Coordinates of C-alpha atoms in Angstrom, one line a residue:
M1 CA 92.9 -170.4 62.5
S2 CA 95.4 -172.9 60.5
E3 CA 97.4 -171.1 57.9
T4 CA 97.0 -171.5 54.1
P5 CA 100.1 -172.8 52.2
A6 CA 100.8 -171.2 48.9
S7 CA 99.1 -173.7 47.0
G8 CA 95.8 -172.6 48.4
R9 CA 94.7 -175.7 50.1
R10 CA 94.0 -175.6 53.9
R11 CA 96.4 -177.5 55.9
P12 CA 94.7 -180.4 58.0
P13 CA 94.1 -179.8 61.6
K14 CA 97.1 -181.5 63.9
T15 CA 94.3 -183.4 65.6
P16 CA 90.9 -184.8 64.9
K17 CA 87.6 -183.1 65.1
G18 CA 85.3 -183.9 68.4
R19 CA 86.4 -184.9 71.9
Q20 CA 90.0 -186.6 71.7
V21 CA 90.5 -190.0 73.7
E22 CA 92.8 -189.4 76.8
P23 CA 95.6 -192.2 76.8
R24 CA 94.7 -192.7 80.3
A25 CA 91.1 -193.1 80.0
L26 CA 91.8 -195.9 77.2
D27 CA 94.1 -197.8 79.2
D28 CA 91.3 -197.6 81.8
I29 CA 88.6 -199.3 79.4
R30 CA 91.0 -201.8 77.9
L31 CA 92.0 -203.1 81.5
L32 CA 88.3 -202.8 82.6
L33 CA 87.2 -205.0 79.2
G34 CA 90.3 -207.3 79.2
E35 CA 89.2 -210.2 77.0
R36 CA 85.7 -209.2 76.4
E37 CA 84.4 -209.3 72.9
R38 CA 83.9 -205.5 71.6
R39 CA 80.7 -206.4 69.7
R40 CA 78.1 -203.4 69.4
D41 CA 75.5 -205.3 71.2
L42 CA 77.6 -205.5 74.4
L43 CA 77.6 -201.8 74.5
I44 CA 75.1 -201.5 77.7
E45 CA 77.1 -204.6 79.5
H46 CA 80.4 -202.4 79.1
L47 CA 78.7 -199.5 80.4
H48 CA 77.5 -201.0 83.4
L49 CA 81.2 -202.3 83.9
I50 CA 82.5 -198.8 84.1
Q51 CA 79.5 -197.5 85.9
D52 CA 80.1 -200.2 88.5
R53 CA 83.8 -199.6 88.7
Y54 CA 83.7 -195.8 89.1
G55 CA 80.3 -194.9 90.1
F56 CA 79.8 -192.6 86.8
L57 CA 80.5 -192.7 83.2
S58 CA 83.0 -189.5 82.5
G59 CA 83.0 -188.1 79.0
D60 CA 86.6 -189.4 78.6
H61 CA 85.9 -193.0 79.5
L62 CA 83.0 -192.9 77.1
A63 CA 85.1 -191.4 74.2
A64 CA 87.6 -194.3 75.1
L65 CA 84.8 -197.0 74.8
A66 CA 83.8 -195.6 71.6
Q67 CA 87.0 -195.9 70.4
E68 CA 87.8 -199.4 71.6
M69 CA 84.4 -200.6 70.2
K70 CA 84.8 -198.7 66.7
L71 CA 81.6 -196.8 67.5
A72 CA 80.8 -192.9 66.9
Q73 CA 81.0 -191.1 70.2
T74 CA 77.6 -190.0 69.4
E75 CA 76.1 -193.8 69.6
V76 CA 77.8 -194.3 72.9
Y77 CA 76.7 -191.0 74.5
E78 CA 73.1 -191.6 73.3
V79 CA 72.4 -195.2 74.7
A80 CA 74.5 -193.8 77.9
T81 CA 72.2 -191.0 78.4
F82 CA 69.0 -193.0 77.8
Y83 CA 69.0 -195.2 80.8
A84 CA 68.4 -194.0 84.4
H85 CA 71.0 -196.2 86.0
F86 CA 74.0 -194.6 84.1
D87 CA 75.5 -191.2 85.4
V88 CA 76.9 -189.6 82.8
I89 CA 79.2 -186.6 83.7
K90 CA 80.4 -184.4 80.8
A91 CA 82.3 -181.9 83.2
G92 CA 82.4 -180.9 86.7
A93 CA 82.2 -182.8 89.8
P94 CA 80.9 -186.6 89.8
P95 CA 78.1 -187.7 91.7
P96 CA 78.7 -188.4 95.8
P97 CA 80.2 -191.9 96.0
L98 CA 76.8 -193.3 97.1
T99 CA 73.3 -193.0 95.7
V100 CA 70.2 -193.9 97.6
R101 CA 67.0 -194.5 95.4
V102 CA 63.5 -194.3 97.2
C103 CA 60.8 -195.9 95.1
D104 CA 58.1 -193.4 94.6
S105 CA 55.7 -195.7 92.7
L106 CA 52.2 -196.2 94.2
S107 CA 52.6 -198.8 96.6
C108 CA 55.5 -197.4 98.2
A109 CA 54.1 -193.7 97.7
M110 CA 50.9 -195.1 100.1
A111 CA 53.6 -196.8 102.3
G112 CA 55.4 -193.6 103.2
A113 CA 58.0 -192.8 100.2
E114 CA 57.4 -189.2 100.4
R115 CA 58.3 -189.1 104.2
L116 CA 61.6 -190.9 103.5
L117 CA 62.5 -188.5 100.7
A118 CA 62.1 -185.3 103.1
E119 CA 63.7 -186.7 105.5
L120 CA 66.7 -189.1 104.4
P121 CA 68.9 -186.2 102.5
G122 CA 69.0 -184.5 106.0
R123 CA 69.8 -187.9 108.1
L124 CA 72.3 -189.0 105.4
G125 CA 74.5 -185.6 104.8
A126 CA 76.2 -184.5 102.0
G127 CA 77.9 -187.4 100.9
V128 CA 74.9 -189.4 100.0
R129 CA 72.8 -188.5 97.0
V130 CA 68.9 -189.3 97.9
V131 CA 66.8 -189.3 94.5
R132 CA 63.4 -190.7 93.2
A133 CA 63.1 -193.9 91.7
P134 CA 60.2 -196.0 89.7
C135 CA 59.0 -199.5 90.8
M136 CA 61.8 -201.8 92.1
G137 CA 59.3 -204.9 92.0
A138 CA 59.3 -205.5 95.8
C139 CA 55.7 -203.7 95.9
D140 CA 54.6 -206.4 98.6
R141 CA 57.5 -205.2 101.1
A142 CA 57.0 -201.5 100.5
P143 CA 58.5 -199.0 101.0
V144 CA 61.6 -199.9 99.2
V145 CA 64.7 -198.1 99.2
A146 CA 67.8 -199.2 97.2
V147 CA 71.3 -198.2 98.8
G148 CA 73.8 -198.6 96.1
H149 CA 72.4 -201.3 94.3
A150 CA 71.2 -203.3 97.3
Q151 CA 67.6 -203.2 98.4
V152 CA 66.0 -202.4 101.7
M153 CA 62.5 -203.6 102.4
A154 CA 59.9 -202.1 104.6
A155 CA 62.2 -198.9 104.8
T156 CA 62.4 -196.8 107.6
P157 CA 65.3 -193.9 108.0
G158 CA 67.0 -196.0 110.6
K159 CA 67.4 -198.9 108.3
V160 CA 68.5 -196.9 105.4
V161 CA 71.3 -194.9 107.5
A162 CA 72.2 -198.4 108.9
A163 CA 72.4 -199.8 105.4
C164 CA 74.7 -196.8 104.0
A165 CA 76.9 -197.3 107.0
V166 CA 77.9 -200.7 106.0
H167 CA 77.2 -200.1 102.1
A168 CA 77.0 -203.7 101.3
H169 CA 77.1 -205.0 97.6
P170 CA 74.4 -207.3 96.3
T171 CA 75.3 -211.0 97.0
A172 CA 73.5 -213.7 95.1
V173 CA 70.0 -214.9 96.5
T174 CA 69.9 -218.3 97.6
P175 CA 67.3 -220.0 95.2
G176 CA 64.6 -221.9 97.0
R177 CA 65.8 -225.0 94.7
D178 CA 69.3 -224.9 93.2
F179 CA 70.3 -227.0 90.5
A180 CA 71.0 -229.7 92.6
T181 CA 68.1 -230.0 94.4
Y182 CA 65.6 -229.2 91.3
R183 CA 67.7 -232.0 89.3
A184 CA 67.0 -234.6 92.0
G185 CA 63.4 -233.9 92.0
G186 CA 63.1 -235.0 88.2
G187 CA 64.1 -231.8 86.6
Y188 CA 65.4 -231.6 82.9
I189 CA 64.0 -234.9 82.4
H190 CA 61.5 -233.4 79.9
L191 CA 64.2 -231.5 78.1
A192 CA 66.3 -234.4 78.0
D193 CA 63.6 -236.4 76.4
C194 CA 63.1 -233.7 73.7
L195 CA 66.7 -233.9 72.8
A196 CA 66.5 -237.4 72.6
G197 CA 63.7 -237.2 70.3
K198 CA 61.2 -238.8 72.5
R199 CA 58.9 -236.0 72.3
K200 CA 57.6 -234.5 69.2
R201 CA 57.4 -230.7 68.8
E202 CA 53.9 -230.9 67.9
D203 CA 52.6 -232.9 70.8
I204 CA 54.2 -230.4 73.1
I205 CA 52.5 -227.0 71.2
A206 CA 49.3 -229.1 71.4
K207 CA 49.5 -229.6 75.1
V208 CA 50.4 -226.3 75.7
S209 CA 47.8 -224.9 73.2
D210 CA 44.9 -227.2 75.0
A211 CA 45.5 -226.2 78.5
G212 CA 45.3 -222.4 77.3
L213 CA 48.6 -221.2 78.1
R214 CA 49.0 -217.3 77.4
G215 CA 51.7 -214.6 77.6
L216 CA 51.7 -213.9 81.0
G217 CA 53.6 -210.7 80.9
G218 CA 50.4 -208.6 79.8
A219 CA 49.4 -209.1 76.5
G220 CA 47.9 -212.8 77.2
F221 CA 48.9 -214.1 73.4
P222 CA 48.2 -218.0 73.2
T223 CA 51.5 -219.3 73.9
G224 CA 51.4 -222.5 71.5
R225 CA 50.0 -220.3 68.5
K226 CA 53.4 -218.0 68.9
W227 CA 55.2 -220.8 69.0
T228 CA 53.9 -222.1 65.7
L229 CA 53.9 -218.7 64.1
V230 CA 57.8 -218.5 65.3
R231 CA 58.3 -221.9 63.8
A232 CA 56.8 -221.3 60.2
E233 CA 59.6 -218.1 59.9
P234 CA 62.7 -219.0 58.0
G235 CA 65.7 -219.9 60.2
P236 CA 68.1 -219.0 62.0
R237 CA 65.7 -218.2 64.7
L238 CA 66.3 -216.6 68.2
M239 CA 64.4 -216.5 71.5
A240 CA 64.5 -213.6 74.4
V241 CA 63.0 -213.9 77.6
N242 CA 61.3 -210.7 79.2
A243 CA 62.2 -210.6 82.8
D244 CA 62.1 -206.9 82.7
E245 CA 58.8 -206.5 85.0
G246 CA 58.6 -202.9 85.6
E247 CA 54.9 -202.3 85.6
P248 CA 54.1 -200.6 89.2
G249 CA 52.7 -203.3 91.3
T250 CA 54.2 -206.3 89.6
F251 CA 56.8 -208.6 91.2
K252 CA 55.7 -212.4 90.6
D253 CA 58.6 -213.0 88.3
R254 CA 61.0 -212.0 90.9
H255 CA 59.1 -214.3 92.9
Y256 CA 59.5 -217.5 90.7
L257 CA 63.0 -216.6 90.0
E258 CA 63.9 -216.7 93.7
R259 CA 62.1 -220.0 94.5
D260 CA 62.5 -222.0 91.7
P261 CA 64.5 -220.6 88.8
H262 CA 65.1 -224.2 87.3
R263 CA 61.6 -224.7 86.5
F264 CA 61.5 -221.5 84.2
L265 CA 65.1 -222.4 82.8
E266 CA 64.0 -226.0 81.8
G267 CA 60.5 -224.1 80.2
M268 CA 62.7 -221.9 78.5
L269 CA 65.1 -224.4 76.9
I270 CA 62.0 -226.6 76.2
A271 CA 60.6 -223.5 74.5
A272 CA 64.2 -222.7 72.6
W273 CA 64.1 -226.4 71.2
I274 CA 60.4 -226.0 69.9
V275 CA 61.4 -223.1 67.6
D276 CA 64.7 -224.5 66.9
A277 CA 66.3 -221.1 68.5
H278 CA 70.2 -221.7 68.9
D279 CA 70.7 -218.6 71.1
V280 CA 68.5 -217.2 74.1
Y281 CA 68.7 -213.9 75.7
I282 CA 67.5 -213.4 79.4
Y283 CA 66.6 -209.7 79.7
L284 CA 66.5 -209.2 83.5
R285 CA 65.8 -205.8 84.8
D286 CA 68.9 -204.3 86.8
E287 CA 66.6 -203.8 89.8
Y288 CA 67.3 -207.6 90.6
P289 CA 71.1 -207.8 91.1
E290 CA 71.0 -210.6 93.4
I291 CA 68.9 -212.5 91.3
R292 CA 71.4 -211.9 88.3
L293 CA 74.2 -213.2 90.3
M294 CA 72.1 -216.1 91.4
L295 CA 71.0 -216.8 87.5
L296 CA 74.9 -216.6 86.3
A297 CA 75.9 -219.0 89.1
E298 CA 72.9 -221.6 88.4
I299 CA 73.3 -221.3 84.4
A300 CA 76.6 -222.1 84.7
R301 CA 75.8 -225.4 86.5
L302 CA 73.2 -225.8 83.8
E303 CA 76.1 -225.6 81.2
T304 CA 78.2 -227.8 83.0
A305 CA 75.9 -230.6 83.3
G306 CA 75.5 -230.3 79.3
L307 CA 72.0 -229.9 79.5
S308 CA 72.3 -226.5 77.4
A309 CA 74.6 -227.8 74.4
Q310 CA 71.7 -227.2 72.1
T311 CA 71.0 -223.6 73.1
R312 CA 73.8 -220.9 74.1
I313 CA 72.1 -218.7 77.2
H314 CA 73.1 -215.1 77.1
L315 CA 71.8 -213.2 80.5
R316 CA 71.7 -209.4 79.6
R317 CA 71.3 -206.8 82.2
G318 CA 68.7 -203.9 81.6
A319 CA 69.5 -200.3 82.9
G320 CA 66.2 -198.7 84.5
A321 CA 64.2 -198.3 81.7
Y322 CA 60.4 -199.2 82.0
I323 CA 59.7 -198.9 78.2
C324 CA 62.1 -202.1 77.9
G325 CA 59.4 -204.3 78.8
E326 CA 57.5 -203.3 75.8
E327 CA 58.8 -206.7 73.5
S328 CA 60.5 -204.5 70.5
A329 CA 62.3 -201.7 72.8
M330 CA 63.6 -204.7 74.7
I331 CA 65.1 -205.9 71.6
E332 CA 66.9 -203.0 70.7
S333 CA 68.2 -202.9 74.1
I334 CA 69.8 -206.3 74.0
E335 CA 71.1 -205.2 70.6
G336 CA 73.2 -202.8 73.0
K337 CA 70.6 -199.2 71.6
R338 CA 68.3 -197.0 73.3
G339 CA 65.2 -198.7 74.1
L340 CA 62.9 -197.3 71.7
P341 CA 59.7 -199.1 70.4
R342 CA 59.8 -200.3 67.0
H343 CA 57.0 -199.5 64.4
R344 CA 55.1 -202.9 63.6
P345 CA 54.7 -204.5 61.2
P346 CA 56.6 -206.5 60.6
Y347 CA 56.2 -208.1 63.9
V348 CA 59.5 -209.5 66.2
A349 CA 58.2 -213.2 65.4
Q350 CA 59.2 -212.4 62.1
V351 CA 62.1 -209.5 62.3
G352 CA 63.1 -209.5 66.1
L353 CA 66.8 -210.0 67.2
F354 CA 69.5 -209.2 64.8
G355 CA 66.9 -209.1 62.0
R356 CA 65.7 -213.0 62.8
P357 CA 62.7 -214.2 63.9
T358 CA 62.2 -214.3 67.3
L359 CA 60.2 -215.9 70.1
V360 CA 59.7 -213.3 73.1
Q361 CA 58.0 -215.2 76.1
N362 CA 57.6 -213.9 79.6
V363 CA 59.2 -215.5 82.8
E364 CA 56.0 -217.0 84.2
T365 CA 54.8 -218.5 81.1
L366 CA 57.7 -220.7 80.6
Y367 CA 57.5 -221.6 84.4
W368 CA 54.5 -223.5 83.7
V369 CA 55.7 -225.2 80.6
R370 CA 57.2 -228.3 82.6
D371 CA 54.1 -228.9 84.9
I372 CA 51.8 -228.9 81.6
I373 CA 54.3 -231.3 79.8
E374 CA 54.3 -233.5 83.0
K375 CA 50.4 -233.3 84.6
G376 CA 48.8 -232.8 81.4
A377 CA 46.8 -229.9 79.9
G378 CA 43.6 -230.9 82.1
W379 CA 45.5 -230.6 85.1
F380 CA 46.0 -226.7 84.2
T381 CA 42.4 -226.5 83.0
A382 CA 41.0 -228.2 85.7
H383 CA 41.8 -224.6 87.9
G384 CA 39.5 -221.7 87.5
R385 CA 36.2 -219.9 88.4
R386 CA 33.2 -218.9 86.4
E387 CA 34.2 -220.5 83.2
R388 CA 37.6 -219.3 83.2
K389 CA 40.2 -221.8 83.4
G390 CA 44.1 -222.0 84.4
L391 CA 46.1 -220.6 87.3
R392 CA 47.5 -217.0 87.5
S393 CA 49.9 -215.7 89.7
F394 CA 48.8 -212.0 91.2
S395 CA 51.1 -209.7 92.8
V396 CA 48.8 -208.2 95.3
S397 CA 49.9 -204.9 97.2
G398 CA 48.4 -201.8 98.9
R399 CA 46.0 -201.7 101.5
V400 CA 45.8 -205.7 102.6
R401 CA 46.9 -207.3 105.4
E402 CA 49.0 -209.8 103.7
P403 CA 50.5 -208.6 100.3
G404 CA 52.3 -210.8 98.0
V405 CA 52.0 -213.2 95.2
K406 CA 49.2 -215.1 95.1
L407 CA 48.4 -218.1 93.0
A408 CA 44.9 -218.3 92.4
P409 CA 42.4 -219.7 89.7
A410 CA 41.7 -217.7 86.3
G411 CA 38.4 -215.9 87.0
V412 CA 38.6 -214.8 90.6
T413 CA 37.7 -211.7 91.6
A414 CA 39.4 -208.8 93.6
Y415 CA 37.2 -209.2 96.5
E416 CA 38.1 -213.0 96.7
L417 CA 41.7 -212.1 96.3
I418 CA 41.6 -209.9 99.3
H419 CA 39.7 -212.0 101.5
E420 CA 40.6 -215.7 100.7
F421 CA 44.1 -214.8 99.6
C422 CA 45.4 -211.8 101.4
N423 CA 43.5 -212.3 104.9
G424 CA 41.4 -209.0 104.5
M425 CA 41.9 -205.6 104.3
A426 CA 44.8 -203.9 106.4
Q427 CA 43.7 -202.6 110.1
G428 CA 42.0 -199.3 110.0
H429 CA 41.0 -199.6 106.1
T430 CA 38.1 -199.8 104.2
F431 CA 38.1 -201.3 100.7
K432 CA 37.4 -198.1 98.2
A433 CA 39.3 -199.3 95.1
Y434 CA 41.7 -201.5 93.0
L435 CA 43.9 -201.5 90.2
P436 CA 43.4 -204.8 88.3
G437 CA 46.3 -204.7 86.0
G438 CA 49.3 -202.3 87.6
A439 CA 49.7 -198.8 86.6
S440 CA 48.3 -199.1 82.8
G441 CA 45.2 -201.4 83.6
G442 CA 43.1 -198.6 85.2
I443 CA 41.1 -197.9 88.5
L444 CA 37.6 -199.9 89.4
P445 CA 35.9 -198.8 92.5
A446 CA 35.2 -201.3 95.3
A447 CA 31.4 -201.8 93.8
M448 CA 32.9 -203.7 90.8
A449 CA 35.3 -206.1 92.6
D450 CA 32.8 -208.9 91.7
I451 CA 34.3 -208.8 87.8
P452 CA 36.5 -211.8 87.2
L453 CA 40.0 -211.0 86.8
D454 CA 41.1 -212.2 83.5
F455 CA 41.9 -211.6 79.7
G456 CA 39.0 -210.1 78.0
T457 CA 36.8 -209.5 81.2
L458 CA 37.7 -206.0 82.2
E459 CA 37.9 -204.6 78.5
P460 CA 34.2 -203.6 78.4
H461 CA 34.8 -201.4 81.7
G462 CA 38.0 -199.5 80.2
C463 CA 40.4 -201.8 82.2
F464 CA 42.7 -204.5 81.6
V465 CA 44.3 -207.5 83.9
G466 CA 47.7 -207.2 82.1
S467 CA 50.3 -208.6 83.9
H468 CA 48.0 -209.4 86.9
A469 CA 49.4 -206.6 89.1
V470 CA 46.7 -205.8 91.7
V471 CA 46.8 -202.7 93.8
V472 CA 44.2 -202.6 96.8
L473 CA 43.3 -199.0 97.6
S474 CA 41.3 -197.9 100.7
D475 CA 39.2 -195.0 102.2
K476 CA 42.6 -193.3 103.2
D477 CA 43.6 -192.6 99.6
D478 CA 42.7 -189.8 97.0
M479 CA 42.0 -191.3 93.8
K480 CA 43.4 -187.8 92.2
A481 CA 46.7 -188.4 94.1
V482 CA 46.7 -192.4 92.7
A483 CA 46.3 -190.9 89.1
L484 CA 48.9 -188.4 89.3
N485 CA 51.1 -190.7 91.0
L486 CA 50.5 -192.8 88.1
M487 CA 50.8 -190.1 85.4
R488 CA 54.2 -189.0 86.8
F489 CA 55.6 -192.3 86.3
F490 CA 54.6 -192.3 82.6
E491 CA 56.0 -189.1 82.1
D492 CA 59.3 -190.0 83.7
E493 CA 59.5 -193.5 81.7
S494 CA 58.5 -192.3 78.3
C495 CA 61.2 -193.1 75.8
G496 CA 60.4 -189.4 74.1
Q497 CA 60.5 -191.3 70.5
C498 CA 56.9 -189.8 70.0
T499 CA 55.6 -186.4 70.4
P500 CA 52.0 -187.6 71.7
C501 CA 53.4 -189.7 74.6
R502 CA 56.6 -187.3 75.4
V503 CA 54.6 -184.1 75.5
G504 CA 51.2 -185.6 76.3
T505 CA 52.3 -187.2 79.8
E506 CA 54.3 -183.9 80.7
K507 CA 51.2 -181.7 80.0
A508 CA 48.7 -184.1 81.7
V509 CA 50.7 -183.9 84.9
K510 CA 50.8 -180.1 84.8
L511 CA 47.1 -180.0 84.5
M512 CA 46.4 -182.8 87.2
A513 CA 48.7 -181.2 89.9
S514 CA 47.4 -177.5 89.4
G515 CA 43.9 -176.7 91.0
P516 CA 40.5 -178.3 89.6
W517 CA 40.9 -180.7 86.6
D518 CA 40.1 -179.3 83.0
E519 CA 38.2 -182.3 81.9
V520 CA 37.8 -181.2 78.6
L521 CA 41.2 -180.3 77.9
L522 CA 42.2 -183.7 79.6
N523 CA 39.9 -185.7 77.8
E524 CA 41.6 -184.0 74.4
L525 CA 45.0 -184.9 75.5
S526 CA 44.0 -188.4 76.3
D527 CA 42.5 -189.0 73.0
A528 CA 45.5 -187.7 71.1
M529 CA 48.0 -190.0 73.4
R530 CA 45.8 -192.8 72.6
D531 CA 45.3 -192.6 68.9
A532 CA 48.7 -191.1 68.1
S533 CA 51.2 -192.9 70.5
I534 CA 53.6 -195.7 69.0
C535 CA 53.4 -198.4 71.7
G536 CA 51.3 -198.9 74.7
L537 CA 52.7 -196.8 77.2
G538 CA 51.5 -193.9 75.7
Q539 CA 48.2 -195.5 74.8
A540 CA 47.3 -196.7 78.3
A541 CA 48.9 -193.8 79.9
P542 CA 45.5 -191.9 80.3
N543 CA 43.7 -194.9 81.7
P544 CA 44.0 -194.1 85.6
L545 CA 43.1 -190.5 84.4
A546 CA 39.8 -191.9 82.6
S547 CA 39.1 -194.3 85.5
V548 CA 38.7 -191.5 88.2
R549 CA 37.0 -189.2 85.8
K550 CA 34.3 -192.0 85.2
H551 CA 33.8 -193.9 88.9
F552 CA 35.0 -191.2 91.1
R553 CA 33.5 -188.2 90.8
E554 CA 33.4 -187.2 94.3
D555 CA 37.2 -187.3 94.5
L556 CA 37.4 -184.7 91.7
A557 CA 34.9 -182.2 94.1
R558 CA 38.1 -182.3 96.6
P559 CA 41.7 -180.6 96.8
L560 CA 44.4 -182.7 95.8
S561 CA 45.9 -184.2 98.8
G562 CA 48.7 -187.0 99.1
W563 CA 50.0 -189.5 101.3

């Protein structure tokens, strides 16, 4: 207790309140950041630097970073603890030098993730931490394990042990078409025409609208209409690309970025030109480190060629939060904050990044822009079945013989996807059910595999196509276990902002995991989540549960089983 002088006034404390900044930690941070800017929106990027360098985030380093960035320590701490890929250590021993993450989302669970989680700790020893992790965007090569940041596909205990022995760091994936190859094939000609005034914005918007191009990240909003709405807002305007595909079963953006990144980049720059966005932010999920390194190199080549002088490209790195696939949560994350969805209105087209009107697009949507300009709207609409028009990229995983990204006509059915595009069911498996739109899109029985898979066709059945992630289930799968796996994913990924989602998913998991389902209570809980959750995560989380109760009554009568 400080002494009180004769004047009656308390002497000020010798040191400020709160955690003191250690000089050595401050030196570490200054050396690590170097000449990088200390802007608020770069907080997550700087946290990644510390995590990559030291393997964890210590309290001393967080305090030093807060001082260096002129932020309150609480601001830095709340962001660091929000994201799954940051290891915050307030006191005590740091984590082991190597972390192994085993994906336990649905496709990987069916392929043996639980056996890996049971066996790996004993095989790897105390120097390696083994933890569960959500979908890593490689469902067609399940099960997937991340050793550090490098992924092991079709993982076995032996493969993982071997990967831990070498502990190789991610290296840039070799793109199917690099800058030189893409440019030699006529790449960026249309962008150059736009910049030279040879094309009119209205003409391109008309082509895209006539082609029926829609947002292919899940919402399906008409692209041409979105461009028109953003253009109508006062400038300056910005653009953000959602490359954070975290929906279990989805990996199509990864597929296109690995094979033809410049087709996407040209479409992105044309869209930025149309809405006059002088800055575009690509938000890429942290589970794709090889793609991030490749994009950094290819974007540099693009910039060196002078093809992006009108638009600055910023590549931002996610940090393991599924909620950041929601556009307003993604914008919060780009701004260096926790990925909490915003209340709407206003919509991001009106008040988005840094308070400015913002065009948000998905990777695959932008991937088709060049082809539509080059070949015409008729080329795109010539594809389709059952009066649906266009092309769709389906991420197909689960019990099929040949999983992967399948480019198919809009309106194709699940039965056709399995037999025409995946060479049938996996050996020994009989088609039982399917997820038409990833974890949140519901579950339908094989008897309903003749429904066209497209926007608006599944809603009458309590489902939706979303990001076109189709997970195929067989007679070997317990639908109660499937629904529980999906609800656990939503429980883990809830941002915690609203009580119906945060508490509802937790309570649902407990009710679903413990004995016979109390259907009345689960139905009441589902209604509360749908009606009162802020964003689509909580609103859609009960869909798989409702599907099982509606279509798979025989599974409800049996004890819960796993894989």
